């Protein structure tokens, strides 16, 4: 007899559901500043064990602030292009570790900017069921890939982005990669993207979230960065930084330690 496969939702990484839960809760709160009517579709499928993680951490508000900050930086880059009609448009937006993100559906997205979403198969398989690409107002393509496999990632992205102006998003992704993996990813993306919006955790915050997840019985390991070296050494410069609510766990910018706080970054590729 063939063993039954686990339900698709059970194969989805906890991070995708945790983010959807936070966005759905924020959407129901008019004070949050976030409106994501699609988040509840995904949150409704979240396993109980993952829901319990939020009882042991204060990270929900940080997830919402992170999403709002990424929204702001993204729309800001689109506005820059609108204010400069002779400048090159954003032709492709690559969303790395896209999860259940619905930005092309809920934001005023430029008609000329196609979207490429990359994540693992269970996430995108469920997303295809609940939020079909055909319903998007702009072209959306979903690619299954392990983002730690840079050879496979490059093989997917380079033919689709060559000669085009590319905007990268990586919300909630880098916190699951070691510093060495972040550096390797940044080096690969420097040959693909022109701007990159991402978020980082401090070493202290990453350790706290990992401990909270283990208390809840969910195997979740987070990684933090001490500074911007993985980006700066690979061809990127940071031109904007927004602090996240959990940044109080890290030294403030300008402290003598120089440690990086929990934040959302806008990076530009060196000319």
PDB file of C-alpha atoms in Angstrom:
ATOM      1  CA  UNK A   1       0.000   0.000   0.000  1.00  0.00           C
ATOM      2  CA  UNK A   2       1.350   3.437  -0.912  1.00  0.00           C
ATOM      3  CA  UNK A   3       1.848   5.769   2.031  1.00  0.00           C
ATOM      4  CA  UNK A   4      -0.367   8.846   2.000  1.00  0.00           C
ATOM      5  CA  UNK A   5       1.379  12.135   1.305  1.00  0.00           C
ATOM      6  CA  UNK A   6       1.072  14.827   4.028  1.00  0.00           C
ATOM      7  CA  UNK A   7      -1.329  17.687   3.270  1.00  0.00           C
ATOM      8  CA  UNK A   8       0.254  20.433   1.197  1.00  0.00           C
ATOM      9  CA  UNK A   9      -0.050  22.988   4.029  1.00  0.00           C
ATOM     10  CA  UNK A  10       1.972  20.692   6.295  1.00  0.00           C
ATOM     11  CA  UNK A  11       4.892  20.892   3.851  1.00  0.00           C
ATOM     12  CA  UNK A  12       4.970  24.702   3.786  1.00  0.00           C
ATOM     13  CA  UNK A  13       7.777  26.272   5.885  1.00  0.00           C
ATOM     14  CA  UNK A  14       6.617  27.991   9.061  1.00  0.00           C
ATOM     15  CA  UNK A  15       7.940  31.375   7.955  1.00  0.00           C
ATOM     16  CA  UNK A  16       5.405  31.657   5.108  1.00  0.00           C
ATOM     17  CA  UNK A  17       2.477  31.066   7.438  1.00  0.00           C
ATOM     18  CA  UNK A  18       3.838  33.283  10.237  1.00  0.00           C
ATOM     19  CA  UNK A  19       4.075  36.185   7.820  1.00  0.00           C
ATOM     20  CA  UNK A  20       0.576  35.560   6.455  1.00  0.00           C
ATOM     21  CA  UNK A  21      -0.840  35.405   9.989  1.00  0.00           C
ATOM     22  CA  UNK A  22       0.777  38.729  10.903  1.00  0.00           C
ATOM     23  CA  UNK A  23      -0.458  40.411   7.718  1.00  0.00           C
ATOM     24  CA  UNK A  24      -3.998  39.070   8.158  1.00  0.00           C
ATOM     25  CA  UNK A  25      -4.135  40.289  11.756  1.00  0.00           C
ATOM     26  CA  UNK A  26      -2.815  43.708  10.746  1.00  0.00           C
ATOM     27  CA  UNK A  27      -5.320  44.011   7.912  1.00  0.00           C
ATOM     28  CA  UNK A  28      -8.128  43.573  10.424  1.00  0.00           C
ATOM     29  CA  UNK A  29      -6.690  46.429  12.521  1.00  0.00           C
ATOM     30  CA  UNK A  30      -7.285  49.851  10.914  1.00  0.00           C
ATOM     31  CA  UNK A  31      -4.402  51.303  12.965  1.00  0.00           C
ATOM     32  CA  UNK A  32      -1.761  49.062  11.403  1.00  0.00           C
ATOM     33  CA  UNK A  33      -1.300  50.881   8.096  1.00  0.00           C
ATOM     34  CA  UNK A  34      -1.334  47.586   6.181  1.00  0.00           C
ATOM     35  CA  UNK A  35      -4.077  46.304   3.910  1.00  0.00           C
ATOM     36  CA  UNK A  36      -3.524  42.820   2.528  1.00  0.00           C
ATOM     37  CA  UNK A  37      -6.935  41.240   1.831  1.00  0.00           C
ATOM     38  CA  UNK A  38      -5.227  38.128   0.456  1.00  0.00           C
ATOM     39  CA  UNK A  39      -3.329  37.234   3.638  1.00  0.00           C
ATOM     40  CA  UNK A  40      -6.341  35.648   5.339  1.00  0.00           C
ATOM     41  CA  UNK A  41      -6.676  33.135   2.492  1.00  0.00           C
ATOM     42  CA  UNK A  42      -3.280  31.711   3.453  1.00  0.00           C
ATOM     43  CA  UNK A  43      -3.554  32.223   7.216  1.00  0.00           C
ATOM     44  CA  UNK A  44      -6.681  30.049   7.250  1.00  0.00           C
ATOM     45  CA  UNK A  45      -4.539  27.065   6.215  1.00  0.00           C
ATOM     46  CA  UNK A  46      -1.892  27.573   8.927  1.00  0.00           C
ATOM     47  CA  UNK A  47      -1.289  24.471  11.104  1.00  0.00           C
ATOM     48  CA  UNK A  48      -1.963  24.883  14.840  1.00  0.00           C
ATOM     49  CA  UNK A  49       1.659  24.204  15.807  1.00  0.00           C
ATOM     50  CA  UNK A  50       2.833  27.181  13.781  1.00  0.00           C
ATOM     51  CA  UNK A  51       0.126  29.434  15.216  1.00  0.00           C
ATOM     52  CA  UNK A  52       1.530  28.730  18.694  1.00  0.00           C
ATOM     53  CA  UNK A  53       4.882  30.284  17.757  1.00  0.00           C
ATOM     54  CA  UNK A  54       3.362  33.777  17.883  1.00  0.00           C
ATOM     55  CA  UNK A  55       2.504  33.292  21.571  1.00  0.00           C
ATOM     56  CA  UNK A  56       6.174  33.147  22.494  1.00  0.00           C
ATOM     57  CA  UNK A  57       7.582  36.078  20.540  1.00  0.00           C
ATOM     58  CA  UNK A  58       6.938  39.794  20.066  1.00  0.00           C
ATOM     59  CA  UNK A  59       7.898  39.514  16.425  1.00  0.00           C
ATOM     60  CA  UNK A  60       4.394  39.949  14.958  1.00  0.00           C
ATOM     61  CA  UNK A  61       4.548  43.748  15.071  1.00  0.00           C
ATOM     62  CA  UNK A  62       7.987  43.603  13.503  1.00  0.00           C
ATOM     63  CA  UNK A  63       6.681  41.462  10.626  1.00  0.00           C
ATOM     64  CA  UNK A  64       3.952  43.999   9.922  1.00  0.00           C
ATOM     65  CA  UNK A  65       6.326  46.969  10.153  1.00  0.00           C
ATOM     66  CA  UNK A  66       8.719  45.116   7.855  1.00  0.00           C
ATOM     67  CA  UNK A  67       6.003  44.595   5.245  1.00  0.00           C
ATOM     68  CA  UNK A  68       4.922  48.249   5.415  1.00  0.00           C
ATOM     69  CA  UNK A  69       8.551  49.394   5.113  1.00  0.00           C
ATOM     70  CA  UNK A  70       9.169  47.177   2.080  1.00  0.00           C
ATOM     71  CA  UNK A  71       5.935  48.490   0.529  1.00  0.00           C
ATOM     72  CA  UNK A  72       7.129  52.054   1.040  1.00  0.00           C
ATOM     73  CA  UNK A  73      10.580  51.492  -0.426  1.00  0.00           C
ATOM     74  CA  UNK A  74       9.116  49.603  -3.372  1.00  0.00           C
ATOM     75  CA  UNK A  75       6.545  52.261  -4.235  1.00  0.00           C
ATOM     76  CA  UNK A  76       9.264  54.867  -3.743  1.00  0.00           C
ATOM     77  CA  UNK A  77      11.390  53.249  -6.439  1.00  0.00           C
ATOM     78  CA  UNK A  78       8.379  53.107  -8.742  1.00  0.00           C
ATOM     79  CA  UNK A  79       7.705  56.800  -8.030  1.00  0.00           C
ATOM     80  CA  UNK A  80      11.308  57.691  -8.889  1.00  0.00           C
ATOM     81  CA  UNK A  81      10.775  56.186 -12.311  1.00  0.00           C
ATOM     82  CA  UNK A  82       7.460  57.996 -12.781  1.00  0.00           C
ATOM     83  CA  UNK A  83       9.168  61.317 -11.993  1.00  0.00           C
ATOM     84  CA  UNK A  84      11.925  60.649 -14.527  1.00  0.00           C
ATOM     85  CA  UNK A  85      10.237  59.830 -17.851  1.00  0.00           C
ATOM     86  CA  UNK A  86      13.543  59.631 -19.725  1.00  0.00           C
ATOM     87  CA  UNK A  87      15.079  57.176 -17.270  1.00  0.00           C
ATOM     88  CA  UNK A  88      14.987  53.413 -17.804  1.00  0.00           C
ATOM     89  CA  UNK A  89      11.870  51.737 -16.373  1.00  0.00           C
ATOM     90  CA  UNK A  90      11.837  48.808 -13.977  1.00  0.00           C
ATOM     91  CA  UNK A  91      11.203  45.933 -16.338  1.00  0.00           C
ATOM     92  CA  UNK A  92      11.386  42.957 -13.967  1.00  0.00           C
ATOM     93  CA  UNK A  93      10.802  42.558 -10.236  1.00  0.00           C
ATOM     94  CA  UNK A  94      12.282  39.365  -8.793  1.00  0.00           C
ATOM     95  CA  UNK A  95      10.773  38.360  -5.455  1.00  0.00           C
ATOM     96  CA  UNK A  96      13.146  35.916  -3.753  1.00  0.00           C
ATOM     97  CA  UNK A  97      11.515  33.735  -1.115  1.00  0.00           C
ATOM     98  CA  UNK A  98       8.204  35.243  -2.220  1.00  0.00           C
ATOM     99  CA  UNK A  99       6.105  33.136   0.148  1.00  0.00           C
ATOM    100  CA  UNK A 100       2.491  34.285   0.154  1.00  0.00           C
ATOM    101  CA  UNK A 101       3.333  37.857  -0.830  1.00  0.00           C
ATOM    102  CA  UNK A 102       0.539  39.510  -2.852  1.00  0.00           C
ATOM    103  CA  UNK A 103       2.154  42.854  -3.734  1.00  0.00           C
ATOM    104  CA  UNK A 104       1.439  42.704  -7.502  1.00  0.00           C
ATOM    105  CA  UNK A 105      -2.243  42.213  -6.600  1.00  0.00           C
ATOM    106  CA  UNK A 106      -2.634  44.800  -3.841  1.00  0.00           C
ATOM    107  CA  UNK A 107      -0.259  47.643  -4.809  1.00  0.00           C
ATOM    108  CA  UNK A 108      -0.383  50.083  -7.713  1.00  0.00           C
ATOM    109  CA  UNK A 109       2.027  48.075  -9.836  1.00  0.00           C
ATOM    110  CA  UNK A 110       3.549  49.496 -13.046  1.00  0.00           C
ATOM    111  CA  UNK A 111       2.043  47.777 -16.073  1.00  0.00           C
ATOM    112  CA  UNK A 112       5.466  47.442 -17.707  1.00  0.00           C
ATOM    113  CA  UNK A 113       7.061  45.606 -14.750  1.00  0.00           C
ATOM    114  CA  UNK A 114       6.631  41.837 -14.860  1.00  0.00           C
ATOM    115  CA  UNK A 115       7.079  39.796 -11.675  1.00  0.00           C
ATOM    116  CA  UNK A 116       9.101  36.649 -11.045  1.00  0.00           C
ATOM    117  CA  UNK A 117       8.378  34.887  -7.743  1.00  0.00           C
ATOM    118  CA  UNK A 118      10.816  32.279  -6.482  1.00  0.00           C
ATOM    119  CA  UNK A 119      10.273  29.893  -3.577  1.00  0.00           C
ATOM    120  CA  UNK A 120      10.057  26.204  -2.753  1.00  0.00           C
ATOM    121  CA  UNK A 121       7.466  24.015  -4.450  1.00  0.00           C
ATOM    122  CA  UNK A 122       5.071  23.499  -1.476  1.00  0.00           C
ATOM    123  CA  UNK A 123       4.707  27.270  -0.980  1.00  0.00           C
ATOM    124  CA  UNK A 124       4.106  28.064  -4.633  1.00  0.00           C
ATOM    125  CA  UNK A 125       1.880  25.028  -5.182  1.00  0.00           C
ATOM    126  CA  UNK A 126      -0.452  26.214  -2.416  1.00  0.00           C
ATOM    127  CA  UNK A 127      -0.188  29.793  -3.661  1.00  0.00           C
ATOM    128  CA  UNK A 128      -1.219  28.704  -7.150  1.00  0.00           C
ATOM    129  CA  UNK A 129      -4.374  27.191  -5.653  1.00  0.00           C
ATOM    130  CA  UNK A 130      -5.314  30.188  -3.518  1.00  0.00           C
ATOM    131  CA  UNK A 131      -3.984  33.100  -5.593  1.00  0.00           C
ATOM    132  CA  UNK A 132      -3.652  32.169  -9.283  1.00  0.00           C
ATOM    133  CA  UNK A 133      -1.246  34.136 -11.445  1.00  0.00           C
ATOM    134  CA  UNK A 134      -4.041  34.653 -13.955  1.00  0.00           C
ATOM    135  CA  UNK A 135      -5.759  36.941 -11.437  1.00  0.00           C
ATOM    136  CA  UNK A 136      -2.783  39.328 -11.269  1.00  0.00           C
ATOM    137  CA  UNK A 137      -3.029  42.674 -13.107  1.00  0.00           C
ATOM    138  CA  UNK A 138       0.542  42.231 -14.428  1.00  0.00           C
ATOM    139  CA  UNK A 139       2.399  39.142 -15.711  1.00  0.00           C
ATOM    140  CA  UNK A 140       3.529  36.927 -12.791  1.00  0.00           C
ATOM    141  CA  UNK A 141       5.747  33.867 -13.194  1.00  0.00           C
ATOM    142  CA  UNK A 142       6.422  31.456 -10.324  1.00  0.00           C
ATOM    143  CA  UNK A 143       9.612  29.425 -10.276  1.00  0.00           C
ATOM    144  CA  UNK A 144      10.374  26.566  -7.881  1.00  0.00           C
ATOM    145  CA  UNK A 145      13.948  26.701  -6.605  1.00  0.00           C
ATOM    146  CA  UNK A 146      16.027  26.119  -3.475  1.00  0.00           C
ATOM    147  CA  UNK A 147      17.510  29.583  -2.962  1.00  0.00           C
ATOM    148  CA  UNK A 148      20.638  28.065  -1.473  1.00  0.00           C
ATOM    149  CA  UNK A 149      21.374  26.482  -4.856  1.00  0.00           C
ATOM    150  CA  UNK A 150      22.905  29.485  -6.596  1.00  0.00           C
ATOM    151  CA  UNK A 151      23.716  27.565  -9.766  1.00  0.00           C
ATOM    152  CA  UNK A 152      20.062  26.641 -10.221  1.00  0.00           C
ATOM    153  CA  UNK A 153      18.949  30.161  -9.271  1.00  0.00           C
ATOM    154  CA  UNK A 154      21.270  31.765 -11.820  1.00  0.00           C
ATOM    155  CA  UNK A 155      20.105  29.315 -14.472  1.00  0.00           C
ATOM    156  CA  UNK A 156      16.513  30.424 -13.902  1.00  0.00           C
ATOM    157  CA  UNK A 157      17.072  34.165 -13.560  1.00  0.00           C
ATOM    158  CA  UNK A 158      19.797  35.124 -15.998  1.00  0.00           C
ATOM    159  CA  UNK A 159      17.909  34.200 -19.195  1.00  0.00           C
ATOM    160  CA  UNK A 160      14.819  36.020 -17.866  1.00  0.00           C
ATOM    161  CA  UNK A 161      16.591  39.211 -16.763  1.00  0.00           C
ATOM    162  CA  UNK A 162      19.513  39.711 -19.160  1.00  0.00           C
ATOM    163  CA  UNK A 163      19.569  43.230 -20.610  1.00  0.00           C
ATOM    164  CA  UNK A 164      16.666  44.360 -18.404  1.00  0.00           C
ATOM    165  CA  UNK A 165      16.479  46.736 -15.452  1.00  0.00           C
ATOM    166  CA  UNK A 166      15.811  44.481 -12.477  1.00  0.00           C
ATOM    167  CA  UNK A 167      14.465  45.231  -9.015  1.00  0.00           C
ATOM    168  CA  UNK A 168      14.978  42.579  -6.330  1.00  0.00           C
ATOM    169  CA  UNK A 169      12.926  41.921  -3.187  1.00  0.00           C
ATOM    170  CA  UNK A 170      13.927  39.521  -0.426  1.00  0.00           C
ATOM    171  CA  UNK A 171      11.585  40.012   2.523  1.00  0.00           C
ATOM    172  CA  UNK A 172      12.078  37.554   5.368  1.00  0.00           C
ATOM    173  CA  UNK A 173      14.600  35.479   3.420  1.00  0.00           C
ATOM    174  CA  UNK A 174      18.074  36.437   4.570  1.00  0.00           C
ATOM    175  CA  UNK A 175      17.251  35.649   8.193  1.00  0.00           C
ATOM    176  CA  UNK A 176      17.223  31.959   7.263  1.00  0.00           C
ATOM    177  CA  UNK A 177      20.651  32.034   5.624  1.00  0.00           C
ATOM    178  CA  UNK A 178      24.063  32.006   7.287  1.00  0.00           C
ATOM    179  CA  UNK A 179      26.354  34.994   6.775  1.00  0.00           C
ATOM    180  CA  UNK A 180      28.364  33.012   4.220  1.00  0.00           C
ATOM    181  CA  UNK A 181      25.179  32.141   2.326  1.00  0.00           C
ATOM    182  CA  UNK A 182      24.035  35.779   2.366  1.00  0.00           C
ATOM    183  CA  UNK A 183      27.393  36.868   0.956  1.00  0.00           C
ATOM    184  CA  UNK A 184      27.251  34.242  -1.799  1.00  0.00           C
ATOM    185  CA  UNK A 185      23.674  35.212  -2.701  1.00  0.00           C
ATOM    186  CA  UNK A 186      24.568  38.923  -2.729  1.00  0.00           C
ATOM    187  CA  UNK A 187      27.484  38.227  -5.063  1.00  0.00           C
ATOM    188  CA  UNK A 188      25.247  36.332  -7.481  1.00  0.00           C
ATOM    189  CA  UNK A 189      22.519  38.982  -7.408  1.00  0.00           C
ATOM    190  CA  UNK A 190      25.021  41.776  -8.081  1.00  0.00           C
ATOM    191  CA  UNK A 191      25.237  40.398 -11.611  1.00  0.00           C
ATOM    192  CA  UNK A 192      21.440  40.431 -12.027  1.00  0.00           C
ATOM    193  CA  UNK A 193      19.777  43.294 -10.134  1.00  0.00           C
ATOM    194  CA  UNK A 194      20.104  47.074 -10.066  1.00  0.00           C
ATOM    195  CA  UNK A 195      18.350  47.682  -6.719  1.00  0.00           C
ATOM    196  CA  UNK A 196      17.507  45.357  -3.852  1.00  0.00           C
ATOM    197  CA  UNK A 197      15.066  45.726  -0.956  1.00  0.00           C
ATOM    198  CA  UNK A 198      15.667  43.267   1.875  1.00  0.00           C
ATOM    199  CA  UNK A 199      15.596  42.962   5.643  1.00  0.00           C
ATOM    200  CA  UNK A 200      18.108  41.760   8.213  1.00  0.00           C
ATOM    201  CA  UNK A 201      18.097  40.766  11.871  1.00  0.00           C
ATOM    202  CA  UNK A 202      20.717  41.431  14.486  1.00  0.00           C
ATOM    203  CA  UNK A 203      22.514  38.416  15.922  1.00  0.00           C
ATOM    204  CA  UNK A 204      20.673  38.966  19.238  1.00  0.00           C
ATOM    205  CA  UNK A 205      17.217  39.076  17.684  1.00  0.00           C
ATOM    206  CA  UNK A 206      17.868  35.993  15.552  1.00  0.00           C
ATOM    207  CA  UNK A 207      18.854  34.062  18.653  1.00  0.00           C
ATOM    208  CA  UNK A 208      15.752  35.189  20.529  1.00  0.00           C
ATOM    209  CA  UNK A 209      13.358  34.175  17.756  1.00  0.00           C
ATOM    210  CA  UNK A 210      15.069  30.797  17.384  1.00  0.00           C
ATOM    211  CA  UNK A 211      14.645  30.151  21.113  1.00  0.00           C
ATOM    212  CA  UNK A 212      10.964  31.188  21.002  1.00  0.00           C
ATOM    213  CA  UNK A 213      10.266  28.832  18.120  1.00  0.00           C
ATOM    214  CA  UNK A 214      11.887  25.934  19.937  1.00  0.00           C
ATOM    215  CA  UNK A 215       9.803  26.698  23.027  1.00  0.00           C
ATOM    216  CA  UNK A 216       6.726  26.391  20.823  1.00  0.00           C
ATOM    217  CA  UNK A 217       7.978  23.080  19.457  1.00  0.00           C
ATOM    218  CA  UNK A 218       8.645  24.381  15.931  1.00  0.00           C
ATOM    219  CA  UNK A 219      12.081  23.715  14.395  1.00  0.00           C
ATOM    220  CA  UNK A 220      12.990  27.212  13.204  1.00  0.00           C
ATOM    221  CA  UNK A 221      16.552  28.562  13.098  1.00  0.00           C
ATOM    222  CA  UNK A 222      17.217  32.228  12.371  1.00  0.00           C
ATOM    223  CA  UNK A 223      20.482  33.992  11.521  1.00  0.00           C
ATOM    224  CA  UNK A 224      21.538  37.588  12.102  1.00  0.00           C
ATOM    225  CA  UNK A 225      24.174  39.847  10.597  1.00  0.00           C
ATOM    226  CA  UNK A 226      26.656  41.938  12.544  1.00  0.00           C
ATOM    227  CA  UNK A 227      27.221  44.483   9.758  1.00  0.00           C
ATOM    228  CA  UNK A 228      26.767  45.209   6.053  1.00  0.00           C
ATOM    229  CA  UNK A 229      29.987  43.531   4.927  1.00  0.00           C
ATOM    230  CA  UNK A 230      28.250  40.672   3.044  1.00  0.00           C
ATOM    231  CA  UNK A 231      26.618  43.314   0.812  1.00  0.00           C
ATOM    232  CA  UNK A 232      29.383  45.903   0.585  1.00  0.00           C
ATOM    233  CA  UNK A 233      32.007  43.302  -0.293  1.00  0.00           C
ATOM    234  CA  UNK A 234      29.936  41.994  -3.202  1.00  0.00           C
ATOM    235  CA  UNK A 235      29.063  45.178  -5.083  1.00  0.00           C
ATOM    236  CA  UNK A 236      26.144  46.669  -3.135  1.00  0.00           C
ATOM    237  CA  UNK A 237      25.798  49.904  -1.166  1.00  0.00           C
ATOM    238  CA  UNK A 238      23.022  50.718   1.296  1.00  0.00           C
ATOM    239  CA  UNK A 239      21.338  54.079   0.626  1.00  0.00           C
ATOM    240  CA  UNK A 240      18.398  53.704   3.027  1.00  0.00           C
ATOM    241  CA  UNK A 241      17.753  51.898   6.323  1.00  0.00           C
ATOM    242  CA  UNK A 242      14.472  51.641   8.266  1.00  0.00           C
ATOM    243  CA  UNK A 243      14.612  50.343  11.831  1.00  0.00           C
ATOM    244  CA  UNK A 244      12.231  47.558  12.867  1.00  0.00           C
ATOM    245  CA  UNK A 245      10.461  47.516  16.276  1.00  0.00           C
ATOM    246  CA  UNK A 246      12.763  44.753  17.535  1.00  0.00           C
ATOM    247  CA  UNK A 247      15.811  46.958  16.911  1.00  0.00           C
ATOM    248  CA  UNK A 248      15.917  47.740  20.619  1.00  0.00           C
ATOM    249  CA  UNK A 249      17.563  44.334  21.011  1.00  0.00           C
ATOM    250  CA  UNK A 250      20.506  45.714  19.045  1.00  0.00           C
ATOM    251  CA  UNK A 251      22.772  48.720  19.598  1.00  0.00           C
ATOM    252  CA  UNK A 252      21.521  51.864  17.900  1.00  0.00           C
ATOM    253  CA  UNK A 253      23.127  52.966  14.646  1.00  0.00           C
ATOM    254  CA  UNK A 254      26.265  54.913  15.436  1.00  0.00           C
ATOM    255  CA  UNK A 255      27.004  52.988  18.620  1.00  0.00           C
ATOM    256  CA  UNK A 256      30.665  52.257  19.133  1.00  0.00           C
ATOM    257  CA  UNK A 257      30.103  48.565  18.470  1.00  0.00           C
ATOM    258  CA  UNK A 258      28.872  49.301  14.957  1.00  0.00           C
ATOM    259  CA  UNK A 259      26.507  46.317  15.100  1.00  0.00           C
ATOM    260  CA  UNK A 260      23.702  46.229  12.560  1.00  0.00           C
ATOM    261  CA  UNK A 261      20.188  46.592  14.056  1.00  0.00           C
ATOM    262  CA  UNK A 262      17.034  44.821  12.884  1.00  0.00           C
ATOM    263  CA  UNK A 263      16.165  46.787   9.775  1.00  0.00           C
ATOM    264  CA  UNK A 264      14.864  46.977   6.213  1.00  0.00           C
ATOM    265  CA  UNK A 265      17.492  48.007   3.680  1.00  0.00           C
ATOM    266  CA  UNK A 266      17.440  49.512   0.236  1.00  0.00           C
ATOM    267  CA  UNK A 267      20.605  48.554  -1.644  1.00  0.00           C
ATOM    268  CA  UNK A 268      21.884  49.837  -4.948  1.00  0.00           C
ATOM    269  CA  UNK A 269      24.414  48.104  -7.120  1.00  0.00           C
ATOM    270  CA  UNK A 270      27.733  49.918  -7.486  1.00  0.00           C
ATOM    271  CA  UNK A 271      28.133  51.521 -10.898  1.00  0.00           C
TER     272      UNK A 271
END
